[in-house]
Amino acid sequence: MNAFRKLSLVALMVAAGFAQAQEKVLNLYSARHYQTDEALYSNFTRITGITINRIEGKEEELLERIKNEGANSPADVFLTVDAARLAQAEQLGLFAPTKSKVLESRIPAHLRSDSWFAFSKRARVIIYNKGVFAAADVQNYEDLADAKFKGKVCSRSGAHPYNISLTAALIAHNGEAKTEEWAKAVVSNFARAPKGGDTDQIKAVSAGECAVAVSNTYYLVRLLRSDKPADRKIMDNIGIVWPNQKSYGTHVNISGGGVLKTAPHKEAAVKFLEYLSSDLAQEYFANGNNEWPVVQNVDTKNAALESLGKFKEDTLPVSTLARNAAIAQKLSDRAGYR
Ligand code: FE
């Protein structure tokens, strides 16, 4: 073997070794911001030997970053917490189509597309102060506009993705004009200007600062099963309503993700998504962050989550929420719901 061939063989072996080493890494861009997800990720590394480099940020920031990085983006997987955001990333052409028998068999068809998959579900429910109102007073999202709630409604920003997706659903069900009227009336019922997150609304309702609000379910379950007595006490005053059970059902949102078109580690990326659909990971979602699994018949082992019971879900396609998100944003702005 001449020196040149020997050298190129070494180069080839080094390159192969490098490629192998590369396979052991996954670059994750995540807009999930839940402490308990730590265990979810470290468990993946334990099982597969693939190290996860995680970059966390706000949904918009991460999307911008992926767009700006373009073909050079190190990102393999984008995880986010809102249906409309996933659909937006898809529309921007950021995701690669993913074929996986595991994902197709594990995740129901309405909770995935060709390029992204939902891994957990949360519902947006109405909460009320039991000392002030009864469940019968506020059975539907539309009821929040009723004049009897003047000075009684608390809310986080209307521009937050959770509220934009809810407004997008209302536009689909009631039309744009009626939804704008609704948003204006809700704003005129506010006890105070929107601030804080869902947990802040729960606390304000419980303390009597206001008496009605909406919240994602996992924030409620988090307080219900907290080891701090003060947290559980907050929930003593809180009644929970599954909205719109006699019509289109309660608004449900998802968290999910997909493999990026420019992913340097596609194989590891698909492996990671498949892992998120495993019984073990699904239980992490249910038990760690109090969300519902998307995979059927997973034992949540979460009594507080199960205590919420069953309800009728709004089955609007995620693509509809995504399509209406921009309209919802403008409408909320016009209504002063910021
Ligand atoms: Fe959240």
Tab-separated table of C-alpha atoms and ligand atoms in Angstrom:
chain	number	residue	atom	x	y	z
A	1	MET	CA	0.000	0.000	0.000
A	2	ASN	CA	1.548	3.304	-0.968
A	3	ALA	CA	1.698	6.168	1.455
A	4	PHE	CA	-1.039	8.104	-0.258
A	5	ARG	CA	-3.547	5.204	-0.087
A	6	LYS	CA	-2.643	4.561	3.515
A	7	LEU	CA	-3.284	8.185	4.321
A	8	SER	CA	-6.676	8.244	2.578
A	9	LEU	CA	-7.677	5.053	4.395
A	10	VAL	CA	-6.851	6.695	7.711
A	11	ALA	CA	-8.807	9.752	6.636
A	12	LEU	CA	-11.745	7.528	5.735
A	13	MET	CA	-11.615	5.774	9.106
A	14	VAL	CA	-11.423	9.074	10.952
A	15	ALA	CA	-14.372	10.366	8.935
A	16	ALA	CA	-16.384	7.197	9.699
A	17	GLY	CA	-15.543	7.477	13.388
A	18	PHE	CA	-16.557	11.110	13.341
A	19	ALA	CA	-19.877	10.272	11.675
A	20	GLN	CA	-20.493	7.631	14.319
A	21	ALA	CA	-19.682	10.044	17.110
A	22	GLN	CA	-22.019	12.560	15.502
A	23	GLU	CA	-24.871	10.039	15.608
A	24	LYS	CA	-24.590	10.059	19.401
A	25	VAL	CA	-25.729	13.651	19.632
A	26	LEU	CA	-29.124	15.286	19.238
A	27	ASN	CA	-29.631	19.033	19.063
A	28	LEU	CA	-33.029	19.858	20.493
A	29	TYR	CA	-34.700	23.256	20.226
A	30	SER	CA	-37.483	23.259	22.784
A	31	ALA	CA	-40.163	25.761	23.679
A	32	ARG	CA	-41.321	23.493	26.487
A	33	HIS	CA	-40.376	25.055	29.790
A	34	TYR	CA	-41.272	22.451	32.365
A	35	GLN	CA	-38.706	21.410	34.972
A	36	THR	CA	-39.913	17.832	34.977
A	37	ASP	CA	-38.901	17.390	31.322
A	38	GLU	CA	-35.313	16.990	32.604
A	39	ALA	CA	-36.010	13.350	33.493
A	40	LEU	CA	-37.654	12.807	30.115
A	41	TYR	CA	-34.446	13.793	28.323
A	42	SER	CA	-31.903	12.146	30.623
A	43	ASN	CA	-33.808	8.887	30.310
A	44	PHE	CA	-33.458	9.016	26.504
A	45	THR	CA	-29.680	9.427	26.885
A	46	ARG	CA	-29.569	6.514	29.323
A	47	ILE	CA	-31.416	4.208	26.900
A	48	THR	CA	-29.749	5.233	23.619
A	49	GLY	CA	-26.387	6.750	24.585
A	50	ILE	CA	-27.376	9.818	22.552
A	51	THR	CA	-26.534	13.074	24.291
A	52	ILE	CA	-29.102	15.845	24.019
A	53	ASN	CA	-27.932	19.424	23.537
A	54	ARG	CA	-30.939	21.459	24.474
A	55	ILE	CA	-31.653	25.045	23.572
A	56	GLU	CA	-34.731	26.436	25.265
A	57	GLY	CA	-36.524	29.575	24.252
A	58	LYS	CA	-39.848	31.171	23.497
A	59	GLU	CA	-41.780	29.729	20.550
A	60	GLU	CA	-41.330	32.762	18.300
A	61	GLU	CA	-37.643	33.144	19.164
A	62	LEU	CA	-36.860	29.534	18.332
A	63	LEU	CA	-38.769	29.661	15.047
A	64	GLU	CA	-36.911	32.864	14.112
A	65	ARG	CA	-33.614	31.285	15.060
A	66	ILE	CA	-34.239	28.186	12.919
A	67	LYS	CA	-35.288	30.381	9.996
A	68	ASN	CA	-32.193	32.601	10.350
A	69	GLU	CA	-29.797	29.701	10.711
A	70	GLY	CA	-31.174	28.265	7.479
A	71	ALA	CA	-29.244	25.364	5.953
A	72	ASN	CA	-26.558	25.717	8.648
A	73	SER	CA	-28.939	25.198	11.570
A	74	PRO	CA	-27.616	22.624	14.045
A	75	ALA	CA	-31.184	21.932	15.186
A	76	ASP	CA	-32.433	18.366	14.720
A	77	VAL	CA	-35.789	18.498	16.485
A	78	PHE	CA	-38.129	21.379	17.297
A	79	LEU	CA	-40.484	20.811	20.238
A	80	THR	CA	-43.153	23.339	21.066
A	81	VAL	CA	-46.307	23.738	23.106
A	82	ASP	CA	-48.992	24.989	20.817
A	83	ALA	CA	-50.816	23.480	17.861
A	84	ALA	CA	-50.831	26.663	15.801
A	85	ARG	CA	-47.071	27.047	16.250
A	86	LEU	CA	-46.433	23.519	14.966
A	87	ALA	CA	-48.602	24.137	11.949
A	88	GLN	CA	-46.795	27.438	11.401
A	89	ALA	CA	-43.402	25.716	11.402
A	90	GLU	CA	-44.820	23.227	8.924
A	91	GLN	CA	-46.145	25.997	6.667
A	92	LEU	CA	-42.725	27.665	6.735
A	93	GLY	CA	-41.314	24.402	5.385
A	94	LEU	CA	-39.000	23.917	8.368
A	95	PHE	CA	-39.906	20.276	9.015
A	96	ALA	CA	-38.813	17.212	7.066
A	97	PRO	CA	-41.499	14.633	6.294
A	98	THR	CA	-41.041	11.797	8.798
A	99	LYS	CA	-41.942	8.203	8.006
A	100	SER	CA	-42.032	6.020	11.091
A	101	LYS	CA	-44.101	2.882	11.609
A	102	VAL	CA	-43.715	3.376	15.370
A	103	LEU	CA	-45.076	6.938	15.342
A	104	GLU	CA	-47.869	6.076	12.909
A	105	SER	CA	-49.061	3.160	15.025
A	106	ARG	CA	-48.684	4.942	18.383
A	107	ILE	CA	-50.106	8.412	17.679
A	108	PRO	CA	-53.720	8.829	16.511
A	109	ALA	CA	-54.018	10.223	12.969
A	110	HIS	CA	-55.742	13.478	14.039
A	111	LEU	CA	-52.817	14.290	16.344
A	112	ARG	CA	-50.089	14.246	13.692
A	113	SER	CA	-49.281	15.396	10.191
A	114	ASP	CA	-46.666	14.140	7.712
A	115	SER	CA	-44.010	16.131	9.505
A	116	TRP	CA	-44.976	16.745	13.127
A	117	PHE	CA	-46.434	14.691	15.960
A	118	ALA	CA	-48.321	15.546	19.151
A	119	PHE	CA	-46.957	13.929	22.299
A	120	SER	CA	-49.267	15.306	24.977
A	121	LYS	CA	-52.652	16.985	25.341
A	122	ARG	CA	-53.972	19.727	27.612
A	123	ALA	CA	-57.443	21.250	27.867
A	124	ARG	CA	-58.310	24.938	28.384
A	125	VAL	CA	-60.998	24.980	31.060
A	126	ILE	CA	-63.058	27.609	32.858
A	127	ILE	CA	-62.399	28.086	36.567
A	128	TYR	CA	-64.581	29.995	39.013
A	129	ASN	CA	-64.592	31.000	42.668
A	130	LYS	CA	-67.065	28.640	44.371
A	131	GLY	CA	-67.974	31.255	46.956
A	132	VAL	CA	-69.136	33.663	44.252
A	133	PHE	CA	-70.481	31.618	41.335
A	134	ALA	CA	-71.758	28.132	40.560
A	135	ALA	CA	-70.793	25.869	37.642
A	136	ALA	CA	-74.216	26.511	36.101
A	137	ASP	CA	-73.314	30.213	35.707
A	138	VAL	CA	-70.489	29.605	33.294
A	139	GLN	CA	-70.906	26.538	31.113
A	140	ASN	CA	-69.406	27.893	27.875
A	141	TYR	CA	-66.523	30.081	26.697
A	142	GLU	CA	-69.204	32.368	25.256
A	143	ASP	CA	-70.591	32.945	28.793
A	144	LEU	CA	-67.418	34.833	29.779
A	145	ALA	CA	-68.852	37.741	27.760
A	146	ASP	CA	-72.016	37.876	29.907
A	147	ALA	CA	-72.619	41.156	31.733
A	148	LYS	CA	-73.072	39.284	35.027
A	149	PHE	CA	-69.267	38.854	35.052
A	150	LYS	CA	-68.595	42.625	34.934
A	151	GLY	CA	-65.401	43.223	36.930
A	152	LYS	CA	-65.094	39.490	37.637
A	153	VAL	CA	-62.901	38.097	34.827
A	154	CYS	CA	-59.128	37.621	35.068
A	155	SER	CA	-56.912	36.723	32.116
A	156	ARG	CA	-53.358	36.366	30.958
A	157	SER	CA	-52.491	38.255	27.780
A	158	GLY	CA	-54.868	37.692	24.896
A	159	ALA	CA	-51.796	37.555	22.663
A	160	HIS	CA	-50.419	34.472	24.410
A	161	PRO	CA	-50.486	31.360	22.166
A	162	TYR	CA	-52.865	29.525	24.559
A	163	ASN	CA	-55.439	32.311	24.222
A	164	ILE	CA	-54.786	32.842	20.502
A	165	SER	CA	-55.519	29.153	19.855
A	166	LEU	CA	-58.707	29.354	21.928
A	167	THR	CA	-59.795	32.482	20.042
A	168	ALA	CA	-58.903	30.729	16.758
A	169	ALA	CA	-61.234	27.875	17.753
A	170	LEU	CA	-64.039	30.319	18.595
A	171	ILE	CA	-63.615	31.974	15.183
A	172	ALA	CA	-64.039	28.552	13.558
A	173	HIS	CA	-67.199	27.832	15.561
A	174	ASN	CA	-68.880	31.252	15.811
A	175	GLY	CA	-67.362	33.301	12.995
A	176	GLU	CA	-65.060	36.311	13.100
A	177	ALA	CA	-67.640	39.048	13.798
A	178	LYS	CA	-69.256	37.244	16.742
A	179	THR	CA	-65.872	36.349	18.181
A	180	GLU	CA	-64.738	39.972	18.033
A	181	GLU	CA	-67.899	41.019	19.888
A	182	TRP	CA	-67.145	38.286	22.395
A	183	ALA	CA	-63.545	39.428	22.900
A	184	LYS	CA	-64.665	43.040	23.422
A	185	ALA	CA	-67.265	41.979	25.984
A	186	VAL	CA	-64.747	39.772	27.815
A	187	VAL	CA	-62.326	42.712	27.979
A	188	SER	CA	-65.101	44.916	29.394
A	189	ASN	CA	-65.615	42.278	32.115
A	190	PHE	CA	-61.971	42.317	33.263
A	191	ALA	CA	-61.280	42.831	36.963
A	192	ARG	CA	-57.799	44.067	36.021
A	193	ALA	CA	-55.536	44.391	32.981
A	194	PRO	CA	-54.200	41.010	31.760
A	195	LYS	CA	-51.000	39.911	33.501
A	196	GLY	CA	-49.073	36.819	34.572
A	197	GLY	CA	-49.547	33.212	33.546
A	198	ASP	CA	-52.363	30.726	34.095
A	199	THR	CA	-51.290	30.008	37.685
A	200	ASP	CA	-51.581	33.721	38.488
A	201	GLN	CA	-55.193	33.675	37.248
A	202	ILE	CA	-55.966	30.626	39.414
A	203	LYS	CA	-54.518	32.414	42.456
A	204	ALA	CA	-56.450	35.612	41.676
A	205	VAL	CA	-59.735	33.699	41.316
A	206	SER	CA	-59.093	31.849	44.570
A	207	ALA	CA	-58.184	35.056	46.442
A	208	GLY	CA	-61.323	36.808	45.190
A	209	GLU	CA	-59.432	39.415	43.139
A	210	CYS	CA	-61.670	38.172	40.327
A	211	ALA	CA	-64.052	35.210	40.128
A	212	VAL	CA	-63.736	33.641	36.661
A	213	ALA	CA	-60.818	32.780	34.363
A	214	VAL	CA	-59.548	30.155	31.946
A	215	SER	CA	-56.577	27.887	32.598
A	216	ASN	CA	-54.770	24.941	31.091
A	217	THR	CA	-55.537	21.795	33.051
A	218	TYR	CA	-51.968	20.912	34.037
A	219	TYR	CA	-51.605	24.104	36.104
A	220	LEU	CA	-54.655	23.057	38.124
A	221	VAL	CA	-53.419	19.505	38.632
A	222	ARG	CA	-49.990	20.843	39.641
A	223	LEU	CA	-51.599	22.761	42.520
A	224	LEU	CA	-53.933	19.861	43.417
A	225	ARG	CA	-51.018	17.462	43.926
A	226	SER	CA	-48.515	19.959	45.317
A	227	ASP	CA	-46.738	18.964	48.510
A	228	LYS	CA	-47.181	22.542	49.742
A	229	PRO	CA	-50.421	22.858	51.763
A	230	ALA	CA	-50.731	26.513	50.647
A	231	ASP	CA	-50.918	25.389	46.981
A	232	ARG	CA	-53.623	22.826	47.702
A	233	LYS	CA	-55.520	25.426	49.720
A	234	ILE	CA	-55.679	27.676	46.637
A	235	MET	CA	-57.659	24.909	44.931
A	236	ASP	CA	-60.198	24.662	47.807
A	237	ASN	CA	-62.049	27.704	46.444
A	238	ILE	CA	-61.762	26.729	42.767
A	239	GLY	CA	-64.499	25.087	40.723
A	240	ILE	CA	-63.623	23.613	37.312
A	241	VAL	CA	-65.972	23.574	34.314
A	242	TRP	CA	-65.451	21.620	31.080
A	243	PRO	CA	-66.661	24.296	28.674
A	244	ASN	CA	-69.101	23.716	25.798
A	245	GLN	CA	-70.033	20.122	26.615
A	246	LYS	CA	-73.438	20.627	24.959
A	247	SER	CA	-71.936	22.041	21.780
A	248	TYR	CA	-68.516	21.601	20.174
A	249	GLY	CA	-66.587	20.476	23.262
A	250	THR	CA	-63.703	21.817	25.336
A	251	HIS	CA	-60.743	23.401	23.526
A	252	VAL	CA	-57.753	21.066	23.575
A	253	ASN	CA	-54.199	22.006	22.711
A	254	ILE	CA	-51.116	19.866	22.269
A	255	SER	CA	-47.403	19.842	22.677
A	256	GLY	CA	-45.416	18.173	19.966
A	257	GLY	CA	-42.570	18.375	17.546
A	258	GLY	CA	-40.910	17.281	14.356
A	259	VAL	CA	-37.593	16.604	12.655
A	260	LEU	CA	-36.151	19.660	10.923
A	261	LYS	CA	-35.412	19.602	7.203
A	262	THR	CA	-31.817	20.639	7.836
A	263	ALA	CA	-31.256	18.236	10.779
A	264	PRO	CA	-27.634	17.015	10.874
A	265	HIS	CA	-28.653	13.957	12.926
A	266	LYS	CA	-31.866	12.754	11.305
A	267	GLU	CA	-31.618	9.178	12.567
A	268	ALA	CA	-31.173	10.262	16.187
A	269	ALA	CA	-33.998	12.741	15.692
A	270	VAL	CA	-36.485	10.087	14.583
A	271	LYS	CA	-35.303	7.847	17.426
A	272	PHE	CA	-36.023	10.676	19.859
A	273	LEU	CA	-39.554	11.248	18.533
A	274	GLU	CA	-40.229	7.503	18.716
A	275	TYR	CA	-38.970	7.545	22.294
A	276	LEU	CA	-41.421	10.367	23.128
A	277	SER	CA	-44.257	8.075	22.019
A	278	SER	CA	-43.082	5.175	24.229
A	279	ASP	CA	-45.156	4.171	27.257
A	280	LEU	CA	-42.383	5.399	29.520
A	281	ALA	CA	-42.146	8.881	27.962
A	282	GLN	CA	-45.921	9.166	27.747
A	283	GLU	CA	-46.090	8.453	31.462
A	284	TYR	CA	-43.505	11.208	32.023
A	285	PHE	CA	-45.778	13.695	30.251
A	286	ALA	CA	-48.740	12.516	32.321
A	287	ASN	CA	-46.939	12.331	35.609
A	288	GLY	CA	-44.250	14.961	35.234
A	289	ASN	CA	-46.252	17.798	33.730
A	290	ASN	CA	-49.796	16.527	34.327
A	291	GLU	CA	-50.728	16.367	30.645
A	292	TRP	CA	-52.739	13.615	29.003
A	293	PRO	CA	-50.855	11.040	26.946
A	294	VAL	CA	-51.718	10.933	23.238
A	295	VAL	CA	-51.060	7.186	23.112
A	296	GLN	CA	-54.095	5.070	24.005
A	297	ASN	CA	-54.184	2.996	27.185
A	298	VAL	CA	-51.098	4.427	28.850
A	299	ASP	CA	-51.364	4.165	32.621
A	300	THR	CA	-50.861	7.780	33.771
A	301	LYS	CA	-50.290	6.754	37.420
A	302	ASN	CA	-51.501	10.284	38.175
A	303	ALA	CA	-54.537	10.185	40.468
A	304	ALA	CA	-54.969	13.976	40.503
A	305	LEU	CA	-55.016	14.115	36.694
A	306	GLU	CA	-57.474	11.215	36.540
A	307	SER	CA	-59.621	12.941	39.190
A	308	LEU	CA	-60.533	15.586	36.585
A	309	GLY	CA	-62.567	12.885	34.847
A	310	LYS	CA	-63.656	12.527	31.233
A	311	PHE	CA	-64.991	15.251	28.947
A	312	LYS	CA	-65.991	15.967	25.372
A	313	GLU	CA	-63.073	17.376	23.387
A	314	ASP	CA	-63.314	19.884	20.583
A	315	THR	CA	-62.075	17.949	17.548
A	316	LEU	CA	-61.285	20.927	15.291
A	317	PRO	CA	-58.326	20.033	13.083
A	318	VAL	CA	-55.078	21.655	14.180
A	319	SER	CA	-54.739	23.081	10.667
A	320	THR	CA	-57.882	25.162	11.300
A	321	LEU	CA	-56.425	26.614	14.507
A	322	ALA	CA	-53.258	27.460	12.609
A	323	ARG	CA	-55.168	29.060	9.751
A	324	ASN	CA	-57.173	31.228	12.172
A	325	ALA	CA	-54.261	32.173	14.448
A	326	ALA	CA	-53.298	35.301	12.493
A	327	ILE	CA	-56.931	36.459	12.356
A	328	ALA	CA	-57.260	35.754	16.090
A	329	GLN	CA	-54.193	37.870	16.793
A	330	LYS	CA	-55.549	40.895	14.898
A	331	LEU	CA	-59.031	40.463	16.300
A	332	SER	CA	-57.763	40.311	19.906
A	333	ASP	CA	-55.676	43.392	19.269
A	334	ARG	CA	-58.682	45.322	17.915
A	335	ALA	CA	-60.748	44.214	20.927
A	336	GLY	CA	-58.069	45.504	23.316
A	337	TYR	CA	-57.431	41.959	24.517
A	338	ARG	CA	-53.631	42.260	24.699
B	1	FE	FE	-47.789	26.237	29.943
